[in-house]
Amino acid sequence: MLRLTGSAFPRNHESIIAVQFPPLLPQNPHRIVKSIPLPLRSDFLPMTGGARTSTSTTPPRFKRTATRRCSKKAIKAVESKTNGEDFEVEDSSVVGPVPRRLLLPQPQLGSILPRKFFEIDSLDLAPRLLGKYLRRDNVVLLITEVEAYRPNDSACHGRVGITPRTAPLFGPGGHAYVYLCYGMHMMLNVVADEEGVGAAVLIRSCAPISGLEEIQERRGQKTDKPILLTGPGKVGQALGISTDWSHHPFYESGGLEILDGPELENILIGPRVGIDYALPEHVSAPWRFAIADTPWISAPKNTLKPR
């Protein structure tokens, strides 16, 4: 029973209000139970002629929202879909034992590839370059997309013969061929085959492995999303190269190098991009190669199919 007195009641008058509390249930002795204030309603005030009693209703129940956690089984499922690659949690509502990692696998850099590695047909060299690493000082990029350009290819610069611009293309395999596109994009190519053949592989897209801040500064973009390096002009800008790098050997230490990486099995192929000026058979030729299951490839992606 609860006895109420005060100025709200007539002088020398007391009202008795019966209040029913919920039964006490076994509780954790360390748990703190917050009290629920009893609302003051006019029904509780005494009426003329005597006291009025009322019984309170059951305290309102509040829905408890549990914090979502990722189980070990869920984490393994995500890792299996990413082929063991590291990932970053984007859903901020997910907490628990989910590691915040990089979007890319940790580098397993091999040694600098020898000159003989490049002295093969560009169509054979192109897929072999996927998964290899481009390194210039602190910047390391994983090669994720390439295009092959061959002799007698109407889309290849070699079709016009040896000129001051195309001379590096006819150099020995394993050298760089850098040309300026649209007066603003530096396009990096790896010369293939024997000297004098005139074939190369265009580095179309990459993924950052190290030196991200330097890459972002050169690109003028503060992001770690694929837009940073999905495109040949973006790769050249990220490496900070110019046409002066033409003739540079990738197989020599210092400057710009290509290092070995793991062999890849899941590769996508499709027609090359932006060569509408070429003959129809060369426009449709499936000489574009990309790593499967990665966002670090350029558009269009729907023309790429599993090899």
PDB file of C-alpha atoms in Angstrom:
ATOM      1  CA  MET A   1       0.000   0.000   0.000  1.00  0.00           C
ATOM      2  CA  LEU A   2       1.172   3.526  -0.775  1.00  0.00           C
ATOM      3  CA  ARG A   3       0.147   6.461   1.427  1.00  0.00           C
ATOM      4  CA  LEU A   4       0.017   9.864  -0.322  1.00  0.00           C
ATOM      5  CA  THR A   5      -0.168  13.200   1.477  1.00  0.00           C
ATOM      6  CA  GLY A   6       0.569  16.787   0.489  1.00  0.00           C
ATOM      7  CA  SER A   7      -0.839  20.096  -0.643  1.00  0.00           C
ATOM      8  CA  ALA A   8      -2.649  18.483  -3.527  1.00  0.00           C
ATOM      9  CA  PHE A   9      -5.016  16.866  -1.054  1.00  0.00           C
ATOM     10  CA  PRO A  10      -7.517  18.527   1.318  1.00  0.00           C
ATOM     11  CA  ARG A  11      -6.070  19.578   4.665  1.00  0.00           C
ATOM     12  CA  ASN A  12      -5.880  16.782   7.192  1.00  0.00           C
ATOM     13  CA  HIS A  13      -6.807  14.276   4.517  1.00  0.00           C
ATOM     14  CA  GLU A  14      -4.902  11.229   3.475  1.00  0.00           C
ATOM     15  CA  SER A  15      -5.579   8.998   0.469  1.00  0.00           C
ATOM     16  CA  ILE A  16      -4.681   5.400   0.166  1.00  0.00           C
ATOM     17  CA  ILE A  17      -3.836   4.185  -3.370  1.00  0.00           C
ATOM     18  CA  ALA A  18      -3.393   0.535  -4.066  1.00  0.00           C
ATOM     19  CA  VAL A  19      -0.533   0.013  -6.511  1.00  0.00           C
ATOM     20  CA  GLN A  20       0.123  -3.370  -8.009  1.00  0.00           C
ATOM     21  CA  PHE A  21       3.768  -4.004  -8.865  1.00  0.00           C
ATOM     22  CA  PRO A  22       4.878  -6.806 -11.199  1.00  0.00           C
ATOM     23  CA  PRO A  23       6.047  -9.909  -9.388  1.00  0.00           C
ATOM     24  CA  LEU A  24       9.722 -10.108  -8.698  1.00  0.00           C
ATOM     25  CA  LEU A  25      11.452 -12.578 -10.966  1.00  0.00           C
ATOM     26  CA  PRO A  26      14.856 -14.125 -10.343  1.00  0.00           C
ATOM     27  CA  GLN A  27      17.360 -11.612 -11.652  1.00  0.00           C
ATOM     28  CA  ASN A  28      21.060 -11.417 -12.012  1.00  0.00           C
ATOM     29  CA  PRO A  29      22.263  -9.836  -8.718  1.00  0.00           C
ATOM     30  CA  HIS A  30      24.648  -7.664 -10.708  1.00  0.00           C
ATOM     31  CA  ARG A  31      21.996  -6.364 -13.066  1.00  0.00           C
ATOM     32  CA  ILE A  32      20.745  -2.842 -12.505  1.00  0.00           C
ATOM     33  CA  VAL A  33      17.002  -2.477 -13.007  1.00  0.00           C
ATOM     34  CA  LYS A  34      15.877   1.030 -13.896  1.00  0.00           C
ATOM     35  CA  SER A  35      12.747   2.232 -12.128  1.00  0.00           C
ATOM     36  CA  ILE A  36       9.792   3.328 -14.226  1.00  0.00           C
ATOM     37  CA  PRO A  37       8.193   6.577 -12.957  1.00  0.00           C
ATOM     38  CA  LEU A  38       4.555   6.262 -12.034  1.00  0.00           C
ATOM     39  CA  PRO A  39       2.472   8.714 -14.115  1.00  0.00           C
ATOM     40  CA  LEU A  40       0.426  11.271 -12.220  1.00  0.00           C
ATOM     41  CA  ARG A  41      -3.123  11.147 -13.445  1.00  0.00           C
ATOM     42  CA  SER A  42      -6.276  12.858 -12.214  1.00  0.00           C
ATOM     43  CA  ASP A  43      -7.722   9.426 -11.499  1.00  0.00           C
ATOM     44  CA  PHE A  44      -5.411   9.196  -8.507  1.00  0.00           C
ATOM     45  CA  LEU A  45      -6.682  12.430  -6.893  1.00  0.00           C
ATOM     46  CA  PRO A  46      -9.328  12.151  -4.128  1.00  0.00           C
ATOM     47  CA  MET A  47     -12.874  13.067  -5.021  1.00  0.00           C
ATOM     48  CA  THR A  48     -15.404  14.739  -2.749  1.00  0.00           C
ATOM     49  CA  GLY A  49     -16.939  12.220  -0.466  1.00  0.00           C
ATOM     50  CA  GLY A  50     -13.922   9.995   0.042  1.00  0.00           C
ATOM     51  CA  ALA A  51     -10.747   8.509  -1.453  1.00  0.00           C
ATOM     52  CA  ARG A  52     -10.639   6.941  -4.863  1.00  0.00           C
ATOM     53  CA  THR A  53      -8.372   4.028  -5.622  1.00  0.00           C
ATOM     54  CA  SER A  54      -6.884   2.846  -8.908  1.00  0.00           C
ATOM     55  CA  THR A  55      -4.666   0.015 -10.053  1.00  0.00           C
ATOM     56  CA  SER A  56      -1.683   0.756 -12.351  1.00  0.00           C
ATOM     57  CA  THR A  57      -1.265  -1.076 -15.598  1.00  0.00           C
ATOM     58  CA  THR A  58       1.708  -3.321 -16.374  1.00  0.00           C
ATOM     59  CA  PRO A  59       4.791  -1.229 -17.228  1.00  0.00           C
ATOM     60  CA  PRO A  60       5.300  -0.931 -20.987  1.00  0.00           C
ATOM     61  CA  ARG A  61       7.658  -3.365 -22.588  1.00  0.00           C
ATOM     62  CA  PHE A  62      10.415  -2.093 -24.790  1.00  0.00           C
ATOM     63  CA  LYS A  63      11.800  -4.063 -27.704  1.00  0.00           C
ATOM     64  CA  ARG A  64      15.427  -4.859 -27.199  1.00  0.00           C
ATOM     65  CA  THR A  65      17.626  -4.519 -30.274  1.00  0.00           C
ATOM     66  CA  ALA A  66      20.515  -6.920 -30.124  1.00  0.00           C
ATOM     67  CA  THR A  67      23.873  -5.936 -31.570  1.00  0.00           C
ATOM     68  CA  ARG A  68      24.616  -8.026 -34.637  1.00  0.00           C
ATOM     69  CA  ARG A  69      27.790 -10.014 -34.597  1.00  0.00           C
ATOM     70  CA  CYS A  70      29.479 -12.026 -37.293  1.00  0.00           C
ATOM     71  CA  SER A  71      30.023 -15.657 -36.453  1.00  0.00           C
ATOM     72  CA  LYS A  72      33.135 -17.539 -37.401  1.00  0.00           C
ATOM     73  CA  LYS A  73      31.045 -19.431 -39.931  1.00  0.00           C
ATOM     74  CA  ALA A  74      29.960 -16.172 -41.595  1.00  0.00           C
ATOM     75  CA  ILE A  75      33.530 -14.897 -41.749  1.00  0.00           C
ATOM     76  CA  LYS A  76      34.695 -18.116 -43.405  1.00  0.00           C
ATOM     77  CA  ALA A  77      31.891 -17.799 -45.942  1.00  0.00           C
ATOM     78  CA  VAL A  78      33.005 -14.279 -46.881  1.00  0.00           C
ATOM     79  CA  GLU A  79      36.637 -15.329 -47.110  1.00  0.00           C
ATOM     80  CA  SER A  80      35.722 -18.232 -49.384  1.00  0.00           C
ATOM     81  CA  LYS A  81      33.916 -15.869 -51.746  1.00  0.00           C
ATOM     82  CA  THR A  82      36.931 -13.554 -51.870  1.00  0.00           C
ATOM     83  CA  ASN A  83      39.278 -16.467 -52.578  1.00  0.00           C
ATOM     84  CA  GLY A  84      41.107 -15.877 -49.331  1.00  0.00           C
ATOM     85  CA  GLU A  85      41.744 -12.211 -50.096  1.00  0.00           C
ATOM     86  CA  ASP A  86      41.529  -9.611 -47.384  1.00  0.00           C
ATOM     87  CA  PHE A  87      38.391  -7.547 -47.149  1.00  0.00           C
ATOM     88  CA  GLU A  88      36.994  -4.515 -45.392  1.00  0.00           C
ATOM     89  CA  VAL A  89      33.661  -4.383 -43.602  1.00  0.00           C
ATOM     90  CA  GLU A  90      31.446  -1.695 -45.088  1.00  0.00           C
ATOM     91  CA  ASP A  91      28.399  -2.229 -42.839  1.00  0.00           C
ATOM     92  CA  SER A  92      29.101  -0.164 -39.741  1.00  0.00           C
ATOM     93  CA  SER A  93      26.345  -1.939 -37.834  1.00  0.00           C
ATOM     94  CA  VAL A  94      28.308  -5.171 -37.913  1.00  0.00           C
ATOM     95  CA  VAL A  95      30.655  -5.446 -34.990  1.00  0.00           C
ATOM     96  CA  GLY A  96      32.519  -8.276 -33.399  1.00  0.00           C
ATOM     97  CA  PRO A  97      35.404 -10.422 -34.549  1.00  0.00           C
ATOM     98  CA  VAL A  98      35.503  -9.128 -38.140  1.00  0.00           C
ATOM     99  CA  PRO A  99      38.989  -7.841 -38.968  1.00  0.00           C
ATOM    100  CA  ARG A 100      39.330  -4.552 -40.816  1.00  0.00           C
ATOM    101  CA  ARG A 101      41.838  -5.318 -43.528  1.00  0.00           C
ATOM    102  CA  LEU A 102      42.921  -4.000 -46.879  1.00  0.00           C
ATOM    103  CA  LEU A 103      40.869  -4.659 -49.979  1.00  0.00           C
ATOM    104  CA  LEU A 104      43.809  -6.367 -51.642  1.00  0.00           C
ATOM    105  CA  PRO A 105      45.891  -9.434 -50.853  1.00  0.00           C
ATOM    106  CA  GLN A 106      49.182  -8.906 -49.122  1.00  0.00           C
ATOM    107  CA  PRO A 107      51.975  -8.779 -51.711  1.00  0.00           C
ATOM    108  CA  GLN A 108      54.112 -11.808 -52.343  1.00  0.00           C
ATOM    109  CA  LEU A 109      56.671 -10.094 -54.501  1.00  0.00           C
ATOM    110  CA  GLY A 110      59.004 -12.331 -56.421  1.00  0.00           C
ATOM    111  CA  SER A 111      62.256 -11.485 -58.127  1.00  0.00           C
ATOM    112  CA  ILE A 112      62.566  -9.219 -61.161  1.00  0.00           C
ATOM    113  CA  LEU A 113      61.469 -11.099 -64.262  1.00  0.00           C
ATOM    114  CA  PRO A 114      64.289 -11.883 -66.716  1.00  0.00           C
ATOM    115  CA  ARG A 115      64.458 -10.591 -70.261  1.00  0.00           C
ATOM    116  CA  LYS A 116      63.586 -13.998 -71.742  1.00  0.00           C
ATOM    117  CA  PHE A 117      60.182 -13.844 -70.022  1.00  0.00           C
ATOM    118  CA  PHE A 118      59.140 -11.043 -72.392  1.00  0.00           C
ATOM    119  CA  GLU A 119      60.610 -12.388 -75.635  1.00  0.00           C
ATOM    120  CA  ILE A 120      57.465 -14.248 -76.716  1.00  0.00           C
ATOM    121  CA  ASP A 121      54.390 -13.466 -78.788  1.00  0.00           C
ATOM    122  CA  SER A 122      52.433 -10.604 -77.202  1.00  0.00           C
ATOM    123  CA  LEU A 123      49.288 -12.747 -77.231  1.00  0.00           C
ATOM    124  CA  ASP A 124      51.097 -15.251 -75.006  1.00  0.00           C
ATOM    125  CA  LEU A 125      52.764 -12.604 -72.866  1.00  0.00           C
ATOM    126  CA  ALA A 126      49.568 -10.685 -72.080  1.00  0.00           C
ATOM    127  CA  PRO A 127      47.854 -13.263 -69.812  1.00  0.00           C
ATOM    128  CA  ARG A 128      51.183 -14.126 -68.197  1.00  0.00           C
ATOM    129  CA  LEU A 129      51.554 -10.521 -67.029  1.00  0.00           C
ATOM    130  CA  LEU A 130      48.369 -10.743 -64.965  1.00  0.00           C
ATOM    131  CA  GLY A 131      49.208 -11.101 -61.291  1.00  0.00           C
ATOM    132  CA  LYS A 132      52.691  -9.706 -61.775  1.00  0.00           C
ATOM    133  CA  TYR A 133      53.865  -6.522 -60.014  1.00  0.00           C
ATOM    134  CA  LEU A 134      54.937  -3.151 -61.358  1.00  0.00           C
ATOM    135  CA  ARG A 135      57.301  -1.369 -59.007  1.00  0.00           C
ATOM    136  CA  ARG A 136      58.704   2.113 -59.056  1.00  0.00           C
ATOM    137  CA  ASP A 137      60.424   3.005 -55.788  1.00  0.00           C
ATOM    138  CA  ASN A 138      57.765   2.848 -53.039  1.00  0.00           C
ATOM    139  CA  VAL A 139      54.840   2.353 -55.409  1.00  0.00           C
ATOM    140  CA  VAL A 140      53.883  -1.247 -56.180  1.00  0.00           C
ATOM    141  CA  LEU A 141      50.946  -2.126 -58.429  1.00  0.00           C
ATOM    142  CA  LEU A 142      49.356  -5.465 -59.169  1.00  0.00           C
ATOM    143  CA  ILE A 143      48.656  -5.902 -62.895  1.00  0.00           C
ATOM    144  CA  THR A 144      44.967  -6.804 -63.246  1.00  0.00           C
ATOM    145  CA  GLU A 145      44.095  -6.079 -66.900  1.00  0.00           C
ATOM    146  CA  VAL A 146      46.064  -6.009 -70.153  1.00  0.00           C
ATOM    147  CA  GLU A 147      45.616  -5.927 -73.929  1.00  0.00           C
ATOM    148  CA  ALA A 148      47.813  -7.579 -76.556  1.00  0.00           C
ATOM    149  CA  TYR A 149      48.884  -5.795 -79.763  1.00  0.00           C
ATOM    150  CA  ARG A 150      50.556  -7.886 -82.436  1.00  0.00           C
ATOM    151  CA  PRO A 151      52.411  -7.521 -85.754  1.00  0.00           C
ATOM    152  CA  ASN A 152      50.094  -7.013 -88.736  1.00  0.00           C
ATOM    153  CA  ASP A 153      47.450  -5.858 -86.246  1.00  0.00           C
ATOM    154  CA  SER A 154      45.447  -2.928 -87.618  1.00  0.00           C
ATOM    155  CA  ALA A 155      44.981  -1.683 -84.035  1.00  0.00           C
ATOM    156  CA  CYS A 156      48.722  -1.716 -83.259  1.00  0.00           C
ATOM    157  CA  HIS A 157      50.910   1.370 -83.619  1.00  0.00           C
ATOM    158  CA  GLY A 158      53.391  -0.808 -85.463  1.00  0.00           C
ATOM    159  CA  ARG A 159      51.106  -0.773 -88.494  1.00  0.00           C
ATOM    160  CA  VAL A 160      52.648   2.575 -89.573  1.00  0.00           C
ATOM    161  CA  GLY A 161      56.196   1.266 -89.346  1.00  0.00           C
ATOM    162  CA  ILE A 162      59.131   2.715 -87.416  1.00  0.00           C
ATOM    163  CA  THR A 163      58.732   6.419 -86.611  1.00  0.00           C
ATOM    164  CA  PRO A 164      60.173   8.611 -83.849  1.00  0.00           C
ATOM    165  CA  ARG A 165      57.025   7.826 -81.863  1.00  0.00           C
ATOM    166  CA  THR A 166      56.830   4.073 -82.520  1.00  0.00           C
ATOM    167  CA  ALA A 167      60.544   3.260 -82.452  1.00  0.00           C
ATOM    168  CA  PRO A 168      60.438   1.904 -78.863  1.00  0.00           C
ATOM    169  CA  LEU A 169      57.712  -0.527 -79.949  1.00  0.00           C
ATOM    170  CA  PHE A 170      60.210  -2.210 -82.266  1.00  0.00           C
ATOM    171  CA  GLY A 171      62.846  -2.506 -79.564  1.00  0.00           C
ATOM    172  CA  PRO A 172      63.802  -5.677 -77.706  1.00  0.00           C
ATOM    173  CA  GLY A 173      61.242  -7.520 -75.592  1.00  0.00           C
ATOM    174  CA  GLY A 174      61.049  -6.436 -71.947  1.00  0.00           C
ATOM    175  CA  HIS A 175      61.430  -2.710 -72.662  1.00  0.00           C
ATOM    176  CA  ALA A 176      58.865   0.009 -72.067  1.00  0.00           C
ATOM    177  CA  TYR A 177      56.894   1.776 -74.764  1.00  0.00           C
ATOM    178  CA  VAL A 178      55.167   4.892 -73.407  1.00  0.00           C
ATOM    179  CA  TYR A 179      53.076   7.079 -75.672  1.00  0.00           C
ATOM    180  CA  LEU A 180      50.888  10.125 -75.119  1.00  0.00           C
ATOM    181  CA  CYS A 181      47.166   9.631 -75.798  1.00  0.00           C
ATOM    182  CA  TYR A 182      44.783  12.559 -76.429  1.00  0.00           C
ATOM    183  CA  GLY A 183      47.549  14.898 -75.346  1.00  0.00           C
ATOM    184  CA  MET A 184      47.103  14.013 -71.668  1.00  0.00           C
ATOM    185  CA  HIS A 185      47.302  10.265 -70.888  1.00  0.00           C
ATOM    186  CA  MET A 186      50.588   8.381 -70.569  1.00  0.00           C
ATOM    187  CA  MET A 187      50.007   4.827 -71.776  1.00  0.00           C
ATOM    188  CA  LEU A 188      52.436   2.187 -70.524  1.00  0.00           C
ATOM    189  CA  ASN A 189      53.182  -0.797 -72.757  1.00  0.00           C
ATOM    190  CA  VAL A 190      55.480  -3.776 -72.289  1.00  0.00           C
ATOM    191  CA  VAL A 191      57.306  -4.543 -75.536  1.00  0.00           C
ATOM    192  CA  ALA A 192      57.057  -8.216 -76.497  1.00  0.00           C
ATOM    193  CA  ASP A 193      58.807 -10.641 -78.809  1.00  0.00           C
ATOM    194  CA  GLU A 194      62.132 -10.156 -80.580  1.00  0.00           C
ATOM    195  CA  GLU A 195      63.652  -6.827 -81.545  1.00  0.00           C
ATOM    196  CA  GLY A 196      62.191  -5.420 -84.742  1.00  0.00           C
ATOM    197  CA  VAL A 197      58.845  -7.269 -84.495  1.00  0.00           C
ATOM    198  CA  GLY A 198      56.729  -4.342 -83.296  1.00  0.00           C
ATOM    199  CA  ALA A 199      54.422  -5.890 -80.666  1.00  0.00           C
ATOM    200  CA  ALA A 200      53.508  -4.979 -77.114  1.00  0.00           C
ATOM    201  CA  VAL A 201      51.104  -5.458 -74.227  1.00  0.00           C
ATOM    202  CA  LEU A 202      49.199  -2.437 -72.899  1.00  0.00           C
ATOM    203  CA  ILE A 203      48.865  -2.262 -69.096  1.00  0.00           C
ATOM    204  CA  ARG A 204      45.203  -1.354 -68.873  1.00  0.00           C
ATOM    205  CA  SER A 205      44.410  -1.584 -65.138  1.00  0.00           C
ATOM    206  CA  CYS A 206      46.177  -2.237 -61.862  1.00  0.00           C
ATOM    207  CA  ALA A 207      45.469  -2.442 -58.152  1.00  0.00           C
ATOM    208  CA  PRO A 208      47.528  -0.638 -55.475  1.00  0.00           C
ATOM    209  CA  ILE A 209      49.720  -2.781 -53.266  1.00  0.00           C
ATOM    210  CA  SER A 210      51.883  -0.154 -51.591  1.00  0.00           C
ATOM    211  CA  GLY A 211      52.525   3.582 -51.827  1.00  0.00           C
ATOM    212  CA  LEU A 212      48.811   4.427 -51.788  1.00  0.00           C
ATOM    213  CA  GLU A 213      49.297   7.997 -50.557  1.00  0.00           C
ATOM    214  CA  GLU A 214      51.795   8.722 -53.329  1.00  0.00           C
ATOM    215  CA  ILE A 215      49.436   7.195 -55.887  1.00  0.00           C
ATOM    216  CA  GLN A 216      46.557   9.325 -54.612  1.00  0.00           C
ATOM    217  CA  GLU A 217      48.686  12.463 -54.749  1.00  0.00           C
ATOM    218  CA  ARG A 218      49.735  11.812 -58.349  1.00  0.00           C
ATOM    219  CA  ARG A 219      46.194  10.943 -59.357  1.00  0.00           C
ATOM    220  CA  GLY A 220      44.677  13.849 -57.455  1.00  0.00           C
ATOM    221  CA  GLN A 221      42.078  11.530 -55.908  1.00  0.00           C
ATOM    222  CA  LYS A 222      41.799  10.698 -52.209  1.00  0.00           C
ATOM    223  CA  THR A 223      40.227   7.282 -52.650  1.00  0.00           C
ATOM    224  CA  ASP A 224      41.119   3.626 -52.460  1.00  0.00           C
ATOM    225  CA  LYS A 225      38.320   2.495 -54.764  1.00  0.00           C
ATOM    226  CA  PRO A 226      38.940   0.878 -58.178  1.00  0.00           C
ATOM    227  CA  ILE A 227      38.331   4.186 -59.959  1.00  0.00           C
ATOM    228  CA  LEU A 228      41.846   5.090 -58.821  1.00  0.00           C
ATOM    229  CA  LEU A 229      43.621   2.724 -61.243  1.00  0.00           C
ATOM    230  CA  THR A 230      41.121   1.225 -63.691  1.00  0.00           C
ATOM    231  CA  GLY A 231      42.314   2.663 -66.976  1.00  0.00           C
ATOM    232  CA  PRO A 232      45.688   2.831 -68.778  1.00  0.00           C
ATOM    233  CA  GLY A 233      46.019   6.587 -68.388  1.00  0.00           C
ATOM    234  CA  LYS A 234      45.438   6.268 -64.644  1.00  0.00           C
ATOM    235  CA  VAL A 235      48.179   3.646 -64.350  1.00  0.00           C
ATOM    236  CA  GLY A 236      50.681   5.890 -66.110  1.00  0.00           C
ATOM    237  CA  GLN A 237      49.750   8.832 -63.912  1.00  0.00           C
ATOM    238  CA  ALA A 238      49.982   6.759 -60.729  1.00  0.00           C
ATOM    239  CA  LEU A 239      53.499   5.673 -61.662  1.00  0.00           C
ATOM    240  CA  GLY A 240      54.496   9.223 -62.550  1.00  0.00           C
ATOM    241  CA  ILE A 241      55.946   8.281 -65.924  1.00  0.00           C
ATOM    242  CA  SER A 242      56.308  10.123 -69.221  1.00  0.00           C
ATOM    243  CA  THR A 243      57.436   9.263 -72.750  1.00  0.00           C
ATOM    244  CA  ASP A 244      61.004   9.593 -71.451  1.00  0.00           C
ATOM    245  CA  TRP A 245      60.542   6.129 -69.950  1.00  0.00           C
ATOM    246  CA  SER A 246      60.328   4.529 -73.396  1.00  0.00           C
ATOM    247  CA  HIS A 247      63.170   2.040 -74.005  1.00  0.00           C
ATOM    248  CA  HIS A 248      63.506   1.485 -70.242  1.00  0.00           C
ATOM    249  CA  PRO A 249      64.210  -2.210 -69.476  1.00  0.00           C
ATOM    250  CA  PHE A 250      61.773  -3.748 -66.968  1.00  0.00           C
ATOM    251  CA  TYR A 251      64.227  -6.562 -66.236  1.00  0.00           C
ATOM    252  CA  GLU A 252      66.937  -4.354 -64.750  1.00  0.00           C
ATOM    253  CA  SER A 253      67.001  -3.273 -61.125  1.00  0.00           C
ATOM    254  CA  GLY A 254      66.097   0.341 -60.399  1.00  0.00           C
ATOM    255  CA  GLY A 255      63.582   2.695 -61.924  1.00  0.00           C
ATOM    256  CA  LEU A 256      60.603   0.737 -63.230  1.00  0.00           C
ATOM    257  CA  GLU A 257      60.559  -3.033 -62.733  1.00  0.00           C
ATOM    258  CA  ILE A 258      58.216  -5.969 -63.279  1.00  0.00           C
ATOM    259  CA  LEU A 259      58.385  -8.571 -60.543  1.00  0.00           C
ATOM    260  CA  ASP A 260      57.138 -12.117 -60.477  1.00  0.00           C
ATOM    261  CA  GLY A 261      53.860 -13.048 -58.802  1.00  0.00           C
ATOM    262  CA  PRO A 262      51.647 -16.109 -58.395  1.00  0.00           C
ATOM    263  CA  GLU A 263      50.307 -17.889 -61.460  1.00  0.00           C
ATOM    264  CA  LEU A 264      46.605 -17.278 -62.096  1.00  0.00           C
ATOM    265  CA  GLU A 265      44.041 -19.759 -63.329  1.00  0.00           C
ATOM    266  CA  ASN A 266      40.811 -17.722 -63.400  1.00  0.00           C
ATOM    267  CA  ILE A 267      41.215 -15.264 -66.261  1.00  0.00           C
ATOM    268  CA  LEU A 268      38.663 -13.317 -68.274  1.00  0.00           C
ATOM    269  CA  ILE A 269      39.020 -12.566 -71.995  1.00  0.00           C
ATOM    270  CA  GLY A 270      37.234 -10.284 -74.418  1.00  0.00           C
ATOM    271  CA  PRO A 271      37.673  -7.770 -77.239  1.00  0.00           C
ATOM    272  CA  ARG A 272      39.926  -4.772 -76.790  1.00  0.00           C
ATOM    273  CA  VAL A 273      38.608  -1.296 -75.980  1.00  0.00           C
ATOM    274  CA  GLY A 274      38.608   1.872 -78.077  1.00  0.00           C
ATOM    275  CA  ILE A 275      39.902   0.455 -81.383  1.00  0.00           C
ATOM    276  CA  ASP A 276      36.932   1.114 -83.652  1.00  0.00           C
ATOM    277  CA  TYR A 277      39.332   2.346 -86.323  1.00  0.00           C
ATOM    278  CA  ALA A 278      40.771  -1.171 -86.773  1.00  0.00           C
ATOM    279  CA  LEU A 279      39.604  -3.920 -89.112  1.00  0.00           C
ATOM    280  CA  PRO A 280      36.495  -5.823 -87.937  1.00  0.00           C
ATOM    281  CA  GLU A 281      38.448  -9.028 -87.289  1.00  0.00           C
ATOM    282  CA  HIS A 282      40.846  -7.127 -85.049  1.00  0.00           C
ATOM    283  CA  VAL A 283      38.082  -5.183 -83.275  1.00  0.00           C
ATOM    284  CA  SER A 284      36.397  -8.436 -82.254  1.00  0.00           C
ATOM    285  CA  ALA A 285      39.590 -10.373 -81.506  1.00  0.00           C
ATOM    286  CA  PRO A 286      39.593 -11.558 -77.852  1.00  0.00           C
ATOM    287  CA  TRP A 287      42.960 -10.055 -76.990  1.00  0.00           C
ATOM    288  CA  ARG A 288      41.968  -8.339 -73.755  1.00  0.00           C
ATOM    289  CA  PHE A 289      42.725 -10.219 -70.533  1.00  0.00           C
ATOM    290  CA  ALA A 290      41.759  -9.545 -66.925  1.00  0.00           C
ATOM    291  CA  ILE A 291      41.894 -11.219 -63.538  1.00  0.00           C
ATOM    292  CA  ALA A 292      38.563 -12.806 -62.624  1.00  0.00           C
ATOM    293  CA  ASP A 293      36.767 -11.969 -59.365  1.00  0.00           C
ATOM    294  CA  THR A 294      38.327  -8.541 -58.877  1.00  0.00           C
ATOM    295  CA  PRO A 295      36.785  -5.054 -59.133  1.00  0.00           C
ATOM    296  CA  TRP A 296      40.094  -3.592 -60.339  1.00  0.00           C
ATOM    297  CA  ILE A 297      39.303  -3.761 -64.063  1.00  0.00           C
ATOM    298  CA  SER A 298      38.070  -1.062 -66.404  1.00  0.00           C
ATOM    299  CA  ALA A 299      34.826  -0.729 -68.302  1.00  0.00           C
ATOM    300  CA  PRO A 300      33.207  -2.299 -70.149  1.00  0.00           C
ATOM    301  CA  LYS A 301      33.175  -5.413 -68.002  1.00  0.00           C
ATOM    302  CA  ASN A 302      30.259  -7.179 -69.644  1.00  0.00           C
ATOM    303  CA  THR A 303      32.368  -8.012 -72.715  1.00  0.00           C
ATOM    304  CA  LEU A 304      34.748 -10.114 -70.621  1.00  0.00           C
ATOM    305  CA  LYS A 305      34.040 -13.837 -70.314  1.00  0.00           C
ATOM    306  CA  PRO A 306      35.852 -16.705 -68.558  1.00  0.00           C
ATOM    307  CA  ARG A 307      38.636 -18.169 -70.640  1.00  0.00           C
TER     308      ARG A 307
END
